[in-house]
């Protein structure tokens, strides 16, 4: 076909759009968007012909398919639900904790109406956004006072600025950690205006190191949970109760950033080294702070609990406004804390806890069920259930692996990397791990109502 003939045989925009509009997948896409995708696709073909990259026009049905694909991609939300098949329960890149149903429901309710965010319904006048959760958090943790901010990084920043500005904060060299991209204890410290006083060594810090560092300019002793790494072998860190003793002997407050906000007994979720919030409060830490979207299983937020005197200083600080929590996260947090106040509901309703607490036997059943549902394509891939390990993630329990079972897919007509990509590009993206040339689907983090979508994805990817 000559160039001129090819160009002349191009379908008309109106004809293509009519066929595109008839497709069910185009139902929710505006005419305007579809039209622009049709023009873009036809222009692309025209350019290829003029540049001698091709000498024939694709079949109209092919063009329609391409248009729909582009249009669906352009119109789908950038931030959207995915299926987490990695087994990493608190996957920071996948939004950390999944909210409990009651929490998600409360967000939706509060978002749709005016609400009592800063209005006292008793007094009929201005109220405080802290009032909604403070007493609940105190009841749960045993602390005297509490406040909630945007996230735990903000909590650390605020408490240092309010309690330690221009004075020294004593921290063990083994706890000067970096948590994720942009939270480094020394940097946060200098931004807050407090001065870091390092003591001990990377692997060993002793009680006497803290005691000897204290002088008239010391504002606090700070302990930071080494959330995402572990020092093994010849090592020693000072426990919080010992630090409290040293601090209080010198009339200096002790602060503990416990990181992940574990609120149940660690053994119940297979975690043996994680320090709980209640333990820190009970040990007498003046201030304890933690994330709400790690092991607590709530929304993004930073929770500060402890002595009223210090919490009041933080509430009054200028930075409190800068780092304040928004109404939607607050709605989710209140609902989450209320679930904790009823022990019967806790493990049933908080997905983070149930995903961690699920037994190996239950995982085997889940894996077998998922494996059995996958379409049989003997020439394209094989699927078997294998023992495996999953991670807690979210900067919690480093090095601790949870025994698990996974569905292991061995693709035959493509590489494991290609299959991983195809699953990721599914309409509901499926995120999985690759291990030794196989794709692993870990049922620990897959909800049963997502199995059908996974099956559909495999049917599309390995269409007969
Ligand atoms: C995760 C973590 C933080 C940061 O918390 P965000 O809620 O992500 O801001 C700070 N400190 C410790 C010890 C942590 O584990």
Coordinates of N, CA and C in Angstrom, one line a residue, residues 156 169-179 183-186 189 196-206 210 221-229 231 236-240 243 254-258 275:
X156 N 7.6 13.9 67.2 CA 8.9 14.1 67.7 C 9.4 15.5 67.6
X169 N 19.6 17.2 74.6 CA 18.8 16.0 74.7 C 19.8 14.9 74.5
X170 N 19.8 14.0 75.5 CA 20.8 12.9 75.5 C 20.2 11.7 74.8
X171 N 20.9 11.2 73.8 CA 20.5 10.1 73.0 C 21.7 9.1 72.8
X172 N 21.4 7.8 72.9 CA 22.4 6.8 72.7 C 22.8 6.8 71.2
X173 N 24.1 6.6 71.0 CA 24.6 6.5 69.6 C 24.0 5.3 68.8
X174 N 23.5 4.3 69.5 CA 22.9 3.2 68.9 C 21.5 3.4 68.5
X175 N 21.0 4.6 68.8 CA 19.6 4.9 68.5 C 19.4 6.2 67.6
X176 N 20.5 6.6 67.0 CA 20.4 7.8 66.1 C 20.0 7.3 64.8
X177 N 18.7 6.9 64.6 CA 18.3 6.2 63.5 C 17.8 7.0 62.4
X178 N 17.7 6.4 61.2 CA 17.0 7.0 60.1 C 15.8 6.1 59.8
X179 N 14.6 6.6 59.9 CA 13.4 5.9 59.6 C 12.8 6.3 58.2
X183 N 13.3 10.9 57.8 CA 13.2 11.1 59.2 C 14.5 10.6 59.8
X184 N 15.4 11.5 60.2 CA 16.7 11.2 60.8 C 16.7 11.9 62.2
X185 N 16.9 11.1 63.2 CA 16.9 11.7 64.6 C 17.8 13.0 64.7
X186 N 19.1 12.9 64.2 CA 19.9 14.1 64.4 C 19.3 15.4 63.6
X189 N 16.2 16.7 65.3 CA 16.7 17.4 66.5 C 17.2 18.8 66.2
X196 N 21.7 17.9 70.2 CA 21.9 16.5 70.4 C 23.1 16.2 71.3
X197 N 23.0 15.4 72.3 CA 24.1 15.0 73.1 C 24.2 13.5 72.9
X198 N 25.2 13.1 72.1 CA 25.3 11.6 71.9 C 26.1 11.0 73.0
X199 N 25.6 9.8 73.4 CA 26.3 9.0 74.4 C 26.5 7.6 74.0
X200 N 27.5 6.9 74.6 CA 27.7 5.5 74.3 C 28.3 5.3 72.9
X201 N 28.2 4.1 72.4 CA 28.8 3.8 71.1 C 27.6 3.1 70.3
X202 N 28.0 2.8 69.0 CA 27.0 2.2 68.1 C 26.3 1.0 68.7
X203 N 27.2 0.1 69.3 CA 26.7 -1.2 69.8 C 26.4 -1.2 71.3
X204 N 27.0 -0.3 72.0 CA 26.8 -0.4 73.5 C 26.6 0.9 74.1
X205 N 25.6 1.0 74.9 CA 25.4 2.2 75.7 C 25.0 1.7 77.1
X206 N 25.6 2.3 78.1 CA 25.3 1.8 79.5 C 24.6 2.9 80.3
X210 N 24.4 7.7 80.3 CA 23.4 8.7 80.4 C 23.7 9.6 81.6
X221 N 16.1 13.1 78.5 CA 16.8 11.8 78.0 C 15.8 11.3 76.9
X222 N 16.3 11.0 75.8 CA 15.4 10.5 74.7 C 15.8 9.1 74.3
X223 N 14.8 8.2 74.3 CA 15.0 6.8 73.8 C 14.3 6.7 72.5
X224 N 14.9 6.1 71.4 CA 14.3 6.0 70.1 C 14.3 4.5 69.8
X225 N 13.1 4.0 69.5 CA 13.1 2.5 69.1 C 13.8 2.4 67.8
X226 N 14.7 1.4 67.7 CA 15.4 1.1 66.4 C 14.5 0.3 65.6
X227 N 13.5 0.9 65.0 CA 12.4 0.2 64.4 C 12.8 -0.7 63.2
X228 N 13.7 -0.2 62.4 CA 13.9 -1.0 61.1 C 15.2 -1.7 61.0
X229 N 16.0 -1.8 62.1 CA 17.2 -2.6 62.1 C 17.4 -3.1 63.5
X231 N 20.7 -4.5 66.1 CA 22.1 -4.8 66.3 C 22.2 -6.1 67.1
X236 N 24.4 -3.7 73.7 CA 23.6 -3.4 75.0 C 23.0 -2.0 74.8
X237 N 21.7 -1.9 75.1 CA 21.1 -0.6 75.2 C 20.4 -0.5 76.6
X238 N 20.1 0.7 77.0 CA 19.5 0.8 78.3 C 18.0 0.8 78.2
X239 N 17.4 -0.1 79.0 CA 15.9 -0.2 79.0 C 15.2 1.0 79.5
X240 N 14.0 1.2 79.1 CA 13.3 2.4 79.4 C 13.1 2.6 81.0
X243 N 16.2 4.0 82.3 CA 16.4 5.4 81.9 C 15.5 6.4 82.7
X254 N 12.0 12.0 80.8 CA 12.4 10.9 79.9 C 11.4 10.8 78.8
X255 N 11.8 10.8 77.5 CA 10.9 10.7 76.4 C 11.2 9.4 75.6
X256 N 10.2 8.7 75.2 CA 10.4 7.5 74.5 C 9.6 7.5 73.2
X257 N 10.3 7.5 72.0 CA 9.7 7.3 70.7 C 9.6 5.8 70.5
X258 N 8.5 5.2 70.7 CA 8.4 3.7 70.6 C 8.1 3.3 69.1
X275 N 8.4 -3.1 71.8 CA 7.9 -2.5 73.1 C 6.6 -1.9 72.9

